[in-house]
Structure formats: structure tokens, C-alpha cells
mmCIF file with all atom_site columns, C-alpha atoms in Angstrom:
data_model
loop_
_atom_site.group_PDB
_atom_site.id
_atom_site.type_symbol
_atom_site.label_atom_id
_atom_site.label_alt_id
_atom_site.label_comp_id
_atom_site.label_asym_id
_atom_site.label_entity_id
_atom_site.label_seq_id
_atom_site.pdbx_PDB_ins_code
_atom_site.Cartn_x
_atom_site.Cartn_y
_atom_site.Cartn_z
_atom_site.occupancy
_atom_site.B_iso_or_equiv
_atom_site.pdbx_formal_charge
_atom_site.auth_seq_id
_atom_site.auth_comp_id
_atom_site.auth_asym_id
_atom_site.auth_atom_id
_atom_site.pdbx_PDB_model_num
ATOM 1  C CA . MET A 1 1  ? 95.688 -8.735 -15.975 1.00 45.00 ? 201 MET A CA 1
ATOM 2  C CA . ALA A 1 2  ? 96.936 -5.454 -17.211 1.00 50.00 ? 202 ALA A CA 1
ATOM 3  C CA . ILE A 1 3  ? 93.420 -4.384 -18.098 1.00 51.00 ? 203 ILE A CA 1
ATOM 4  C CA . LYS A 1 4  ? 92.136 -5.139 -14.683 1.00 51.00 ? 204 LYS A CA 1
ATOM 5  C CA . GLU A 1 5  ? 94.951 -2.925 -13.119 1.00 52.00 ? 205 GLU A CA 1
ATOM 6  C CA . VAL A 1 6  ? 94.146 -0.028 -15.429 1.00 51.00 ? 206 VAL A CA 1
ATOM 7  C CA . LYS A 1 7  ? 90.449 -0.278 -14.536 1.00 54.00 ? 207 LYS A CA 1
ATOM 8  C CA . GLY A 1 8  ? 91.348 -0.322 -10.777 1.00 53.00 ? 208 GLY A CA 1
ATOM 9  C CA . LYS A 1 9  ? 93.452 2.772  -11.102 1.00 53.00 ? 209 LYS A CA 1
ATOM 10 C CA . ALA A 1 10 ? 90.751 4.540  -13.040 1.00 50.00 ? 210 ALA A CA 1
ATOM 11 C CA . LYS A 1 11 ? 88.319 3.916  -10.164 1.00 50.00 ? 211 LYS A CA 1
ATOM 12 C CA . LYS A 1 12 ? 90.671 5.466  -7.683  1.00 49.00 ? 212 LYS A CA 1
ATOM 13 C CA . ALA A 1 13 ? 91.035 8.545  -9.769  1.00 48.00 ? 213 ALA A CA 1
ATOM 14 C CA . ALA A 1 14 ? 87.322 8.896  -10.350 1.00 47.00 ? 214 ALA A CA 1
ATOM 15 C CA . PRO A 1 15 ? 86.339 10.437 -7.034  1.00 49.00 ? 215 PRO A CA 1
ATOM 16 C CA . LYS A 1 16 ? 88.495 13.499 -7.839  1.00 51.00 ? 216 LYS A CA 1
ATOM 17 C CA . ALA A 1 17 ? 86.770 14.176 -11.125 1.00 49.00 ? 217 ALA A CA 1
ATOM 18 C CA . ARG A 1 18 ? 83.040 15.076 -11.056 1.00 52.00 ? 218 ARG A CA 1
ATOM 19 C CA . ALA A 1 19 ? 80.343 16.015 -13.383 1.00 54.00 ? 219 ALA A CA 1
ATOM 20 C CA . GLY A 1 20 ? 81.685 18.550 -15.757 1.00 64.00 ? 220 GLY A CA 1
ATOM 21 C CA . GLY A 1 21 ? 85.218 17.692 -15.119 1.00 78.00 ? 221 GLY A CA 1
ATOM 22 C CA . ALA A 1 22 ? 85.472 19.772 -11.864 1.00 87.00 ? 222 ALA A CA 1
ATOM 23 C CA . SER A 1 23 ? 87.287 18.307 -8.947  1.00 94.00 ? 223 SER A CA 1
ATOM 24 C CA . LYS A 1 24 ? 85.689 17.990 -5.578  1.00 95.00 ? 224 LYS A CA 1
ATOM 25 C CA . ASP A 1 25 ? 87.846 21.001 -4.158  1.00 96.00 ? 225 ASP A CA 1
ATOM 26 C CA . GLU A 1 26 ? 86.622 23.125 -7.169  1.00 96.00 ? 226 GLU A CA 1
ATOM 27 C CA . GLN A 1 27 ? 83.041 22.172 -6.514  1.00 96.00 ? 227 GLN A CA 1
ATOM 28 C CA . ILE A 1 28 ? 83.344 23.038 -2.860  1.00 96.00 ? 228 ILE A CA 1
ATOM 29 C CA . GLY A 1 29 ? 84.921 26.398 -3.802  1.00 96.00 ? 229 GLY A CA 1
ATOM 30 C CA . PHE A 1 30 ? 81.993 27.049 -6.231  1.00 97.00 ? 230 PHE A CA 1
ATOM 31 C CA . HIS A 1 31 ? 79.341 26.282 -3.692  1.00 97.00 ? 231 HIS A CA 1
ATOM 32 C CA . LYS A 1 32 ? 81.056 28.313 -0.939  1.00 98.00 ? 232 LYS A CA 1
ATOM 33 C CA . GLY A 1 33 ? 81.446 31.237 -3.250  1.00 98.00 ? 233 GLY A CA 1
ATOM 34 C CA . ALA A 1 34 ? 77.768 30.934 -4.326  1.00 98.00 ? 234 ALA A CA 1
ATOM 35 C CA . LEU A 1 35 ? 76.646 31.020 -0.626  1.00 98.00 ? 235 LEU A CA 1
ATOM 36 C CA . SER A 1 36 ? 78.737 34.012 0.161   1.00 98.00 ? 236 SER A CA 1
ATOM 37 C CA . THR A 1 37 ? 77.448 35.903 -2.843  1.00 98.00 ? 237 THR A CA 1
ATOM 38 C CA . LEU A 1 38 ? 73.807 35.040 -1.999  1.00 98.00 ? 238 LEU A CA 1
ATOM 39 C CA . ALA A 1 39 ? 74.312 35.921 1.691   1.00 98.00 ? 239 ALA A CA 1
ATOM 40 C CA . LYS A 1 40 ? 75.428 39.492 0.564   1.00 98.00 ? 240 LYS A CA 1
ATOM 41 C CA . GLU A 1 41 ? 72.526 39.746 -1.772  1.00 98.00 ? 241 GLU A CA 1
ATOM 42 C CA . ARG A 1 42 ? 70.103 38.773 0.983   1.00 98.00 ? 242 ARG A CA 1
ATOM 43 C CA . GLU A 1 43 ? 71.662 41.537 3.286   1.00 98.00 ? 243 GLU A CA 1
ATOM 44 C CA . GLU A 1 44 ? 71.130 44.086 0.417   1.00 98.00 ? 244 GLU A CA 1
ATOM 45 C CA . MET A 1 45 ? 67.491 42.860 -0.132  1.00 98.00 ? 245 MET A CA 1
ATOM 46 C CA . LEU A 1 46 ? 66.835 43.296 3.627   1.00 98.00 ? 246 LEU A CA 1
ATOM 47 C CA . LYS A 1 47 ? 68.196 46.841 3.388   1.00 98.00 ? 247 LYS A CA 1
ATOM 48 C CA . ILE A 1 48 ? 65.863 47.578 0.464   1.00 98.00 ? 248 ILE A CA 1
ATOM 49 C CA . LEU A 1 49 ? 62.974 46.021 2.360   1.00 98.00 ? 249 LEU A CA 1
ATOM 50 C CA . SER A 1 50 ? 63.577 48.128 5.361   1.00 98.00 ? 250 SER A CA 1
ATOM 51 C CA . ILE A 1 51 ? 63.572 51.349 3.203   1.00 98.00 ? 251 ILE A CA 1
ATOM 52 C CA . VAL A 1 52 ? 60.304 50.312 1.505   1.00 98.00 ? 252 VAL A CA 1
ATOM 53 C CA . GLU A 1 53 ? 58.812 49.630 4.966   1.00 97.00 ? 253 GLU A CA 1
ATOM 54 C CA . GLN A 1 54 ? 59.781 53.128 6.104   1.00 98.00 ? 254 GLN A CA 1
ATOM 55 C CA . LEU A 1 55 ? 58.384 54.728 3.011   1.00 98.00 ? 255 LEU A CA 1
ATOM 56 C CA . MET A 1 56 ? 55.115 52.893 3.403   1.00 95.00 ? 256 MET A CA 1
ATOM 57 C CA . GLN A 1 57 ? 54.792 53.987 7.014   1.00 96.00 ? 257 GLN A CA 1
ATOM 58 C CA . MET A 1 58 ? 55.464 57.529 5.994   1.00 97.00 ? 258 MET A CA 1
ATOM 59 C CA . HIS A 1 59 ? 52.572 57.404 3.510   1.00 95.00 ? 259 HIS A CA 1
ATOM 60 C CA . VAL A 1 60 ? 50.277 55.645 5.969   1.00 93.00 ? 260 VAL A CA 1
ATOM 61 C CA . ALA A 1 61 ? 51.004 58.507 8.462   1.00 94.00 ? 261 ALA A CA 1
ATOM 62 C CA . ALA A 1 62 ? 50.370 61.108 5.817   1.00 96.00 ? 262 ALA A CA 1
ATOM 63 C CA . LEU A 1 63 ? 47.021 59.609 4.795   1.00 94.00 ? 263 LEU A CA 1
ATOM 64 C CA . LYS A 1 64 ? 46.012 59.525 8.552   1.00 93.00 ? 264 LYS A CA 1
ATOM 65 C CA . GLU A 1 65 ? 46.895 63.305 8.821   1.00 95.00 ? 265 GLU A CA 1
ATOM 66 C CA . LEU A 1 66 ? 44.606 63.813 5.763   1.00 95.00 ? 266 LEU A CA 1
ATOM 67 C CA . GLY A 1 67 ? 41.806 61.987 7.490   1.00 93.00 ? 267 GLY A CA 1
ATOM 68 C CA . ILE A 1 68 ? 41.917 58.749 5.594   1.00 90.00 ? 268 ILE A CA 1
ATOM 69 C CA . ASP A 1 69 ? 41.040 55.758 7.798   1.00 90.00 ? 269 ASP A CA 1
ATOM 70 C CA . LEU A 1 70 ? 42.970 52.802 6.212   1.00 90.00 ? 270 LEU A CA 1
ATOM 71 C CA . GLU A 1 71 ? 41.503 50.334 8.574   1.00 90.00 ? 271 GLU A CA 1
ATOM 72 C CA . LYS A 1 72 ? 38.103 51.272 7.420   1.00 89.00 ? 272 LYS A CA 1
ATOM 73 C CA . VAL A 1 73 ? 39.113 51.132 3.733   1.00 88.00 ? 273 VAL A CA 1
ATOM 74 C CA . ALA A 1 74 ? 40.596 47.753 4.354   1.00 88.00 ? 274 ALA A CA 1
ATOM 75 C CA . LYS A 1 75 ? 37.439 46.386 5.948   1.00 89.00 ? 275 LYS A CA 1
ATOM 76 C CA . GLN A 1 76 ? 35.339 47.732 3.144   1.00 87.00 ? 276 GLN A CA 1
ATOM 77 C CA . ALA A 1 77 ? 37.755 46.108 0.610   1.00 85.00 ? 277 ALA A CA 1
ATOM 78 C CA . ALA A 1 78 ? 37.350 42.787 2.470   1.00 86.00 ? 278 ALA A CA 1
ATOM 79 C CA . ALA A 1 79 ? 33.536 43.067 2.556   1.00 86.00 ? 279 ALA A CA 1
ATOM 80 C CA . GLN A 1 80 ? 33.330 43.738 -1.176  1.00 83.00 ? 280 GLN A CA 1
ATOM 81 C CA . ALA A 1 81 ? 35.779 40.936 -1.893  1.00 81.00 ? 281 ALA A CA 1
ATOM 82 C CA . LYS A 1 82 ? 33.328 38.631 -0.168  1.00 81.00 ? 282 LYS A CA 1
ATOM 83 C CA . LYS A 1 83 ? 30.429 39.973 -2.183  1.00 81.00 ? 283 LYS A CA 1
ATOM 84 C CA . GLY A 1 84 ? 32.419 39.469 -5.379  1.00 71.00 ? 284 GLY A CA 1
ATOM 85 C CA . LYS A 1 85 ? 32.598 43.166 -6.184  1.00 62.00 ? 285 LYS A CA 1
ATOM 86 C CA . SER A 1 86 ? 36.035 44.544 -5.975  1.00 59.00 ? 286 SER A CA 1
ATOM 87 C CA . ALA A 1 87 ? 36.849 48.175 -6.816  1.00 66.00 ? 287 ALA A CA 1
ATOM 88 C CA . PRO A 1 88 ? 40.320 49.182 -7.586  1.00 73.00 ? 288 PRO A CA 1
ATOM 89 C CA . LEU A 1 89 ? 42.339 50.372 -4.640  1.00 74.00 ? 289 LEU A CA 1
ATOM 90 C CA . GLU A 1 90 ? 42.735 53.843 -6.090  1.00 77.00 ? 290 GLU A CA 1
ATOM 91 C CA . LYS A 1 91 ? 38.907 54.309 -6.260  1.00 76.00 ? 291 LYS A CA 1
ATOM 92 C CA . GLN A 1 92 ? 38.547 53.182 -2.636  1.00 71.00 ? 292 GLN A CA 1
ATOM 93 C CA . LEU A 1 93 ? 41.083 55.803 -1.501  1.00 77.00 ? 293 LEU A CA 1
ATOM 94 C CA . ARG A 1 94 ? 39.363 58.661 -3.213  1.00 73.00 ? 294 ARG A CA 1
#
């Protein structure tokens, strides 16, 4: 009977200990911390994306001022892609 009582007590203690020996509260803290960090990283990534988008728009505007029609270049690139011939973008812009 003593063995059965020990096994029963071990089962009650088992839910506190999870894989790797971390308790449920530790795991919850770990996942909350990870989500907090990832949310901050996402915010920073969105800031970077916004800056990149602004820079791209500036370059598009500069090319338009220089007489480059980017829509025409894009249509030509799409037509060449259908034909199987694709010139590098650098050559298309020249």
C-alpha cells in the first residue's frame, strides 16, 4: 500500500513540473515574455518598412522627374517575361 500512496502523490505533483523541469508558471512567463519581445520587434520592423517605402517613393519621384516611365518599364518587363526573355532590371532602366 505504501507504494500506491507514493505513486498517487507523484501524480499530483506532476502537473506542476513540465518538460525540461519548468513549472507551469515559468512556462507562462516565458511565453508572455517571448510575445512581448516579438511585439516590440514587429513594431520596429514596421518602422523600418515605413522608412524603406518612403525612400522608394522618393526614388520613383526622382525617376519620373528624369523622364523615366516606370509603368512602361514594368509592362515591358512583363511582356519579356512572357516571351521567356528577361533582361536585368538595370539594363531596362538605362
